[in-house]
mmCIF file of C-alpha atoms in Angstrom:
data_model
loop_
_atom_site.group_PDB
_atom_site.id
_atom_site.type_symbol
_atom_site.label_atom_id
_atom_site.label_comp_id
_atom_site.label_asym_id
_atom_site.label_seq_id
_atom_site.Cartn_x
_atom_site.Cartn_y
_atom_site.Cartn_z
ATOM 1 C CA MET A 13 -40.027 -54.251 42.556
ATOM 2 C CA ALA A 14 -37.657 -51.096 43.016
ATOM 3 C CA ARG A 15 -35.893 -51.629 39.632
ATOM 4 C CA LYS A 16 -39.998 -52.241 37.949
ATOM 5 C CA GLY A 17 -40.671 -49.026 39.444
ATOM 6 C CA LEU A 18 -36.928 -47.166 38.104
ATOM 7 C CA LEU A 19 -37.987 -48.410 34.552
ATOM 8 C CA ARG A 20 -41.199 -47.109 34.472
ATOM 9 C CA ARG A 21 -40.066 -43.649 35.189
ATOM 10 C CA LEU A 22 -37.561 -43.924 32.028
ATOM 11 C CA PRO A 23 -39.587 -42.167 28.704
ATOM 12 C CA GLU A 24 -41.278 -44.467 26.337
ATOM 13 C CA ALA A 25 -38.314 -44.398 23.312
ATOM 14 C CA TRP A 26 -35.614 -45.296 25.913
ATOM 15 C CA ARG A 27 -37.367 -48.434 27.198
ATOM 16 C CA GLN A 28 -37.516 -49.706 23.445
ATOM 17 C CA PRO A 29 -35.293 -52.678 22.417
ATOM 18 C CA LEU A 30 -32.727 -50.753 20.225
ATOM 19 C CA ALA A 31 -32.264 -48.374 23.294
ATOM 20 C CA VAL A 32 -31.305 -50.788 25.577
ATOM 21 C CA VAL A 33 -28.770 -52.414 23.237
ATOM 22 C CA GLY A 34 -27.235 -48.844 22.410
ATOM 23 C CA ALA A 35 -26.478 -48.091 25.736
ATOM 24 C CA VAL A 36 -25.839 -51.512 26.881
ATOM 25 C CA LEU A 37 -22.895 -50.974 24.712
ATOM 26 C CA ALA A 38 -22.032 -47.884 25.023
ATOM 27 C CA VAL A 39 -21.491 -48.173 28.658
ATOM 28 C CA ALA A 40 -19.513 -51.235 28.477
ATOM 29 C CA TRP A 41 -16.644 -49.537 25.939
ATOM 30 C CA LEU A 42 -16.683 -46.098 28.093
ATOM 31 C CA VAL A 43 -16.040 -49.166 30.713
ATOM 32 C CA ILE A 44 -13.728 -50.679 29.125
ATOM 33 C CA ALA A 45 -12.104 -47.582 27.567
ATOM 34 C CA LEU A 46 -11.518 -46.462 31.587
ATOM 35 C CA ALA A 47 -10.645 -49.839 33.093
ATOM 36 C CA ALA A 48 -8.014 -51.106 30.046
ATOM 37 C CA PRO A 49 -5.121 -51.427 32.229
ATOM 38 C CA VAL A 50 -7.210 -53.583 34.994
ATOM 39 C CA LEU A 51 -8.936 -55.360 32.479
ATOM 40 C CA ALA A 52 -6.232 -56.290 29.767
ATOM 41 C CA PRO A 53 -4.841 -59.802 29.660
ATOM 42 C CA HIS A 54 -1.491 -58.471 28.651
ATOM 43 C CA ASP A 55 0.627 -55.485 27.335
ATOM 44 C CA PRO A 56 -0.475 -54.304 24.244
ATOM 45 C CA LEU A 57 2.944 -53.349 22.724
ATOM 46 C CA ALA A 58 4.740 -56.535 24.352
ATOM 47 C CA GLN A 59 5.782 -58.906 21.537
ATOM 48 C CA ASP A 60 6.597 -61.814 23.545
ATOM 49 C CA LEU A 61 3.965 -64.487 22.714
ATOM 50 C CA PRO A 62 2.884 -66.773 20.175
ATOM 51 C CA ARG A 63 2.514 -65.142 16.800
ATOM 52 C CA LEU A 64 -0.543 -65.057 14.553
ATOM 53 C CA ALA A 65 -1.843 -67.896 17.183
ATOM 54 C CA PRO A 66 -5.582 -68.258 17.046
ATOM 55 C CA PRO A 67 -8.234 -67.824 19.566
ATOM 56 C CA GLY A 68 -8.082 -70.285 22.507
ATOM 57 C CA PRO A 69 -8.915 -70.323 26.251
ATOM 58 C CA ASP A 70 -5.213 -68.605 26.178
ATOM 59 C CA HIS A 71 -5.934 -65.712 24.367
ATOM 60 C CA TRP A 72 -9.576 -64.898 23.904
ATOM 61 C CA PHE A 73 -9.094 -63.063 20.459
ATOM 62 C CA GLY A 74 -5.139 -64.594 19.060
ATOM 63 C CA THR A 75 -2.326 -62.703 18.591
ATOM 64 C CA ASP A 76 -0.862 -60.894 15.358
ATOM 65 C CA GLN A 77 2.004 -61.307 13.146
ATOM 66 C CA LEU A 78 4.349 -59.351 15.669
ATOM 67 C CA GLY A 79 3.182 -61.924 18.741
ATOM 68 C CA ARG A 80 1.140 -59.130 20.380
ATOM 69 C CA ASP A 81 -1.968 -59.644 22.202
ATOM 70 C CA ILE A 82 -5.487 -58.450 19.977
ATOM 71 C CA LEU A 83 -7.972 -58.838 22.686
ATOM 72 C CA SER A 84 -5.464 -56.079 24.928
ATOM 73 C CA ARG A 85 -4.652 -54.723 22.417
ATOM 74 C CA VAL A 86 -8.266 -54.119 21.576
ATOM 75 C CA MET A 87 -9.004 -52.628 24.745
ATOM 76 C CA TYR A 88 -6.246 -50.048 24.941
ATOM 77 C CA GLY A 89 -7.453 -49.408 21.936
ATOM 78 C CA ALA A 90 -10.419 -48.048 23.286
ATOM 79 C CA ARG A 91 -8.693 -45.395 25.134
ATOM 80 C CA VAL A 92 -7.284 -43.852 21.944
ATOM 81 C CA SER A 93 -10.346 -44.266 19.579
ATOM 82 C CA ILE A 94 -13.331 -43.297 21.324
ATOM 83 C CA PRO A 95 -12.234 -40.332 23.357
ATOM 84 C CA LEU A 96 -10.406 -38.476 20.105
ATOM 85 C CA THR A 97 -13.818 -39.451 18.339
ATOM 86 C CA LEU A 98 -15.679 -37.606 21.575
ATOM 87 C CA LEU A 99 -13.390 -35.117 21.295
ATOM 88 C CA LEU A 100 -13.483 -34.336 17.129
ATOM 89 C CA VAL A 101 -17.134 -34.071 17.127
ATOM 90 C CA ALA A 102 -17.487 -31.748 20.731
ATOM 91 C CA LEU A 103 -15.258 -29.471 18.526
ATOM 92 C CA SER A 104 -17.184 -29.789 15.389
ATOM 93 C CA VAL A 105 -20.624 -29.261 17.254
ATOM 94 C CA LEU A 106 -18.297 -26.086 19.177
ATOM 95 C CA ILE A 107 -17.062 -24.562 16.158
ATOM 96 C CA GLY A 108 -20.104 -25.252 13.054
ATOM 97 C CA GLY A 109 -22.920 -24.673 15.892
ATOM 98 C CA LEU A 110 -21.263 -21.300 17.144
ATOM 99 C CA LEU A 111 -20.503 -20.198 13.192
ATOM 100 C CA GLY A 112 -23.975 -21.544 12.198
ATOM 101 C CA ALA A 113 -25.659 -19.796 14.453
ATOM 102 C CA CYS A 114 -24.243 -16.743 14.010
ATOM 103 C CA ALA A 115 -24.365 -16.753 10.649
ATOM 104 C CA GLY A 116 -28.496 -17.352 11.138
ATOM 105 C CA TYR A 117 -28.749 -14.819 14.087
ATOM 106 C CA PHE A 118 -27.212 -11.801 12.181
ATOM 107 C CA GLY A 119 -27.258 -12.483 8.625
ATOM 108 C CA ARG A 120 -25.856 -10.200 5.972
ATOM 109 C CA TRP A 121 -22.563 -10.316 5.331
ATOM 110 C CA ALA A 122 -21.797 -13.000 8.753
ATOM 111 C CA ASP A 123 -23.966 -15.198 7.000
ATOM 112 C CA GLU A 124 -22.592 -14.986 3.693
ATOM 113 C CA THR A 125 -19.217 -15.655 4.491
ATOM 114 C CA ILE A 126 -19.383 -18.669 7.059
ATOM 115 C CA MET A 127 -21.983 -20.221 4.350
ATOM 116 C CA ARG A 128 -19.617 -19.841 1.261
ATOM 117 C CA VAL A 129 -16.906 -21.760 3.439
ATOM 118 C CA ALA A 130 -19.054 -23.958 4.441
ATOM 119 C CA ASP A 131 -20.582 -25.058 0.637
ATOM 120 C CA LEU A 132 -16.642 -24.818 0.008
ATOM 121 C CA VAL A 133 -16.081 -27.511 2.166
ATOM 122 C CA PHE A 134 -19.278 -29.651 0.618
ATOM 123 C CA ALA A 135 -18.041 -29.607 -2.637
ATOM 124 C CA PHE A 136 -15.493 -32.067 -2.366
ATOM 125 C CA PRO A 137 -15.956 -35.591 -1.189
ATOM 126 C CA THR A 138 -15.920 -35.489 2.850
ATOM 127 C CA VAL A 139 -13.426 -38.862 2.997
ATOM 128 C CA ILE A 140 -11.133 -37.539 0.152
ATOM 129 C CA LEU A 141 -10.930 -34.063 1.336
ATOM 130 C CA ALA A 142 -10.091 -35.735 4.817
ATOM 131 C CA MET A 143 -7.993 -38.135 3.326
ATOM 132 C CA VAL A 144 -6.147 -34.945 1.800
ATOM 133 C CA VAL A 145 -5.627 -32.725 4.176
ATOM 134 C CA ALA A 146 -4.409 -35.183 6.560
ATOM 135 C CA ALA A 147 -1.409 -36.091 3.758
ATOM 136 C CA ALA A 148 -0.862 -32.818 3.349
ATOM 137 C CA LEU A 149 -0.614 -32.293 7.477
ATOM 138 C CA GLY A 150 2.023 -35.603 7.948
ATOM 139 C CA PRO A 151 0.249 -39.098 9.622
ATOM 140 C CA SER A 152 -0.550 -38.712 12.956
ATOM 141 C CA LEU A 153 -3.699 -38.997 15.304
ATOM 142 C CA ALA A 154 -3.962 -35.454 16.350
ATOM 143 C CA ASN A 155 -3.845 -34.482 11.891
ATOM 144 C CA ALA A 156 -5.989 -36.787 11.773
ATOM 145 C CA VAL A 157 -8.658 -35.705 14.176
ATOM 146 C CA LEU A 158 -8.039 -31.949 12.353
ATOM 147 C CA ALA A 159 -8.330 -33.217 9.376
ATOM 148 C CA VAL A 160 -11.497 -34.876 10.072
ATOM 149 C CA LEU A 161 -12.827 -31.584 12.067
ATOM 150 C CA VAL A 162 -12.180 -29.627 8.869
ATOM 151 C CA VAL A 163 -14.874 -31.897 7.162
ATOM 152 C CA ALA A 164 -17.261 -32.349 9.903
ATOM 153 C CA TRP A 165 -18.045 -28.679 11.258
ATOM 154 C CA PRO A 166 -19.901 -27.679 8.346
ATOM 155 C CA SER A 167 -23.267 -29.954 8.941
ATOM 156 C CA TYR A 168 -23.435 -28.702 12.321
ATOM 157 C CA ALA A 169 -22.712 -24.944 10.985
ATOM 158 C CA ARG A 170 -26.163 -25.736 8.279
ATOM 159 C CA VAL A 171 -28.424 -27.231 10.406
ATOM 160 C CA THR A 172 -27.625 -24.566 13.509
ATOM 161 C CA ARG A 173 -28.025 -21.633 10.781
ATOM 162 C CA GLY A 174 -31.453 -22.843 9.801
ATOM 163 C CA LEU A 175 -32.894 -23.501 13.239
ATOM 164 C CA VAL A 176 -31.939 -20.204 14.028
ATOM 165 C CA LEU A 177 -33.528 -18.699 11.815
ATOM 166 C CA GLY A 178 -36.896 -20.370 12.568
ATOM 167 C CA VAL A 179 -36.168 -19.505 16.161
ATOM 168 C CA ARG A 180 -35.319 -15.569 16.085
ATOM 169 C CA GLU A 181 -38.609 -14.064 14.831
ATOM 170 C CA ARG A 182 -40.385 -15.495 17.777
ATOM 171 C CA GLU A 183 -42.575 -13.640 19.740
ATOM 172 C CA PHE A 184 -39.576 -14.593 23.216
ATOM 173 C CA VAL A 185 -37.121 -13.251 21.440
ATOM 174 C CA LEU A 186 -38.198 -9.973 19.681
ATOM 175 C CA SER A 187 -39.371 -9.163 23.177
ATOM 176 C CA GLY A 188 -35.928 -9.273 24.827
ATOM 177 C CA ARG A 189 -34.564 -7.834 21.992
ATOM 178 C CA LEU A 190 -37.343 -4.874 22.447
ATOM 179 C CA LEU A 191 -36.373 -4.661 25.981
ATOM 180 C CA GLY A 192 -33.231 -3.881 25.888
ATOM 181 C CA PHE A 193 -30.795 -6.942 25.545
ATOM 182 C CA SER A 194 -28.001 -6.970 23.278
ATOM 183 C CA ALA A 195 -27.736 -8.794 20.342
ATOM 184 C CA TRP A 196 -24.719 -11.723 21.470
ATOM 185 C CA ARG A 197 -26.997 -12.247 25.033
ATOM 186 C CA SER A 198 -29.978 -12.545 23.260
ATOM 187 C CA LEU A 199 -28.410 -15.118 21.148
ATOM 188 C CA ARG A 200 -27.270 -16.834 23.895
ATOM 189 C CA VAL A 201 -30.018 -16.582 26.461
ATOM 190 C CA ASP A 202 -32.550 -17.008 24.066
ATOM 191 C CA VAL A 203 -32.248 -18.624 21.052
ATOM 192 C CA LEU A 204 -29.148 -20.912 21.491
ATOM 193 C CA PRO A 205 -31.063 -23.458 24.133
ATOM 194 C CA ASN A 206 -33.701 -23.793 21.707
ATOM 195 C CA VAL A 207 -32.259 -25.028 19.314
ATOM 196 C CA THR A 208 -29.726 -27.794 21.202
ATOM 197 C CA GLY A 209 -31.818 -30.273 21.019
ATOM 198 C CA PRO A 210 -31.420 -31.118 17.076
ATOM 199 C CA VAL A 211 -27.848 -30.476 17.501
ATOM 200 C CA LEU A 212 -27.053 -32.962 19.900
ATOM 201 C CA VAL A 213 -29.226 -35.783 18.144
ATOM 202 C CA LEU A 214 -26.888 -34.944 15.228
ATOM 203 C CA ALA A 215 -23.721 -35.043 17.272
ATOM 204 C CA THR A 216 -25.062 -38.262 18.876
ATOM 205 C CA LEU A 217 -25.539 -39.871 15.390
ATOM 206 C CA ASP A 218 -22.021 -38.129 13.897
ATOM 207 C CA ILE A 219 -20.329 -40.439 16.328
ATOM 208 C CA GLY A 220 -20.135 -43.046 14.462
ATOM 209 C CA THR A 221 -19.325 -41.302 10.914
ATOM 210 C CA ALA A 222 -16.025 -39.429 13.084
ATOM 211 C CA LEU A 223 -14.952 -43.130 14.256
ATOM 212 C CA LEU A 224 -15.026 -44.834 10.910
ATOM 213 C CA LEU A 225 -13.257 -41.332 9.103
ATOM 214 C CA LEU A 226 -11.243 -41.939 12.083
ATOM 215 C CA SER A 227 -10.426 -45.426 11.753
ATOM 216 C CA GLY A 228 -10.208 -45.070 7.755
ATOM 217 C CA LEU A 229 -7.585 -42.480 8.060
ATOM 218 C CA SER A 230 -5.331 -45.154 10.395
ATOM 219 C CA PHE A 231 -6.030 -48.085 7.921
ATOM 220 C CA LEU A 232 -4.463 -45.754 5.262
ATOM 221 C CA GLY A 233 -2.107 -45.137 6.996
ATOM 222 C CA LEU A 234 -2.983 -41.362 7.436
ATOM 223 C CA GLY A 235 -3.997 -41.354 10.907
ATOM 224 C CA ALA A 236 -2.071 -43.535 14.213
ATOM 225 C CA LYS A 237 1.625 -44.762 14.156
ATOM 226 C CA PRO A 238 2.964 -48.429 14.939
ATOM 227 C CA PRO A 239 2.657 -49.623 17.749
ATOM 228 C CA SER A 240 -0.042 -47.531 18.463
ATOM 229 C CA PRO A 241 -3.008 -49.762 19.139
ATOM 230 C CA GLU A 242 -5.604 -48.022 17.049
ATOM 231 C CA TRP A 243 -8.435 -50.032 15.918
ATOM 232 C CA GLY A 244 -8.230 -48.744 11.959
ATOM 233 C CA ALA A 245 -4.474 -49.419 12.130
ATOM 234 C CA MET A 246 -4.905 -52.748 13.609
ATOM 235 C CA VAL A 247 -7.399 -53.555 10.797
ATOM 236 C CA ALA A 248 -4.505 -52.633 8.155
ATOM 237 C CA SER A 249 -2.348 -54.622 9.550
ATOM 238 C CA GLY A 250 -4.696 -57.480 9.651
ATOM 239 C CA VAL A 251 -5.103 -56.792 5.704
ATOM 240 C CA GLU A 252 -1.058 -58.217 5.430
ATOM 241 C CA VAL A 253 -2.115 -61.326 6.939
ATOM 242 C CA PHE A 254 -5.116 -61.999 5.274
ATOM 243 C CA ASP A 255 -5.351 -65.722 6.082
ATOM 244 C CA SER A 256 -5.320 -64.864 9.983
ATOM 245 C CA TRP A 257 -9.072 -63.646 10.211
ATOM 246 C CA TRP A 258 -8.549 -62.523 13.580
ATOM 247 C CA VAL A 259 -6.240 -60.179 13.557
ATOM 248 C CA ALA A 260 -8.638 -57.548 11.852
ATOM 249 C CA THR A 261 -11.764 -59.045 12.552
ATOM 250 C CA PHE A 262 -12.118 -57.843 16.239
ATOM 251 C CA PRO A 263 -10.531 -54.754 15.928
ATOM 252 C CA GLY A 264 -13.105 -54.408 13.148
ATOM 253 C CA LEU A 265 -16.084 -55.516 15.311
ATOM 254 C CA ALA A 266 -15.398 -53.183 17.976
ATOM 255 C CA ILE A 267 -15.619 -50.467 15.437
ATOM 256 C CA LEU A 268 -19.026 -51.930 13.850
ATOM 257 C CA THR A 269 -20.242 -52.103 18.087
ATOM 258 C CA VAL A 270 -19.205 -48.517 19.189
ATOM 259 C CA VAL A 271 -21.181 -47.010 15.575
ATOM 260 C CA LEU A 272 -24.674 -48.871 16.286
ATOM 261 C CA ALA A 273 -23.946 -48.192 20.138
ATOM 262 C CA PHE A 274 -24.181 -44.832 19.002
ATOM 263 C CA ASN A 275 -26.669 -44.968 16.129
ATOM 264 C CA PHE A 276 -28.877 -46.523 18.537
ATOM 265 C CA LEU A 277 -28.400 -43.920 20.908
ATOM 266 C CA GLY A 278 -28.932 -40.795 18.377
ATOM 267 C CA ASP A 279 -32.592 -41.867 17.262
ATOM 268 C CA THR A 280 -33.499 -42.952 20.427
ATOM 269 C CA LEU A 281 -32.140 -39.259 21.549
ATOM 270 C CA ARG A 282 -34.357 -37.772 18.231
ATOM 271 C CA ASP A 283 -37.661 -40.113 18.698
ATOM 272 C CA ALA A 284 -37.529 -38.789 22.816
ATOM 273 C CA LEU A 285 -37.216 -35.136 21.869
ATOM 274 C CA ASP A 286 -39.927 -35.302 19.043
ATOM 275 C CA PRO A 287 -43.154 -35.361 20.506
ATOM 276 C CA ARG A 288 -45.128 -36.618 17.907
ATOM 277 C CA THR A 289 -42.509 -39.496 17.777
ATOM 278 C CA ALA A 290 -42.327 -40.173 21.473
ATOM 279 C CA ARG A 291 -46.214 -39.601 21.400
ATOM 280 C CA ALA A 292 -46.839 -42.514 18.788
ATOM 281 C CA ILE A 293 -43.956 -45.161 20.705
ATOM 282 C CA LYS A 294 -46.186 -44.544 24.064
ATOM 283 C CA GLU A 295 -49.171 -45.163 22.145
ATOM 284 C CA ARG A 296 -47.518 -48.559 20.029
ATOM 285 C CA ALA A 297 -46.516 -49.603 23.617
ATOM 286 C CA LEU A 298 -50.082 -49.110 24.910
#
């Protein structure tokens, strides 16, 4: 009874099947990332197991061509891929959001300068530009994160700018300015709290895209270096032994489930923050 009462307190959008699946997958991967040293059955770098052993009771995900346990490497890979992806999205929101807010609120030269730089980044295909930046900086996870950050921040800048343009002429913002609030205080207190919802939705949806970009760079040899247990690099190593399907399949499934989880959560968060959509979901449930 207590559990049912707790579920009824949740907003209707968060009780939808996709929301539950996304939440369960996201929590499961976060737990795996935190508890990988306890949960992993083997050392992810040890090469003392039979090579290319198929999945079985001894090794649930099989072993790779160097005799390493794939299940352990997938678990430890969560400690690499997920924190870097979350850090990347957080930095993109911080940099792009601040620049977009300044462009939309102050206008004039600030708007022109920031938006022209953003347009310059948008002029190139995202993956190609990330590859060029990563190749120029050198293959490493840190450089891969920086490369994806270069191509990710303009989206947040453009979205935040549009939201700020719609808020800065509202009565409560103008009233604050008439009361003597400085531009920075008005931007921080009156404007930014009213634009964080859509930006948060975009950030949640963008976690999957960021993970795919990071994994793609590692797949191409521009990210993680061996023997780091990173999912994209693990998929790339599986291409070399394509007949041993399990080497690339399980890290690929890990990427797939994380992307789906945060896409489901982003859609649910968008529905929860949109009053019209939330009302439609509630009426449909009734």
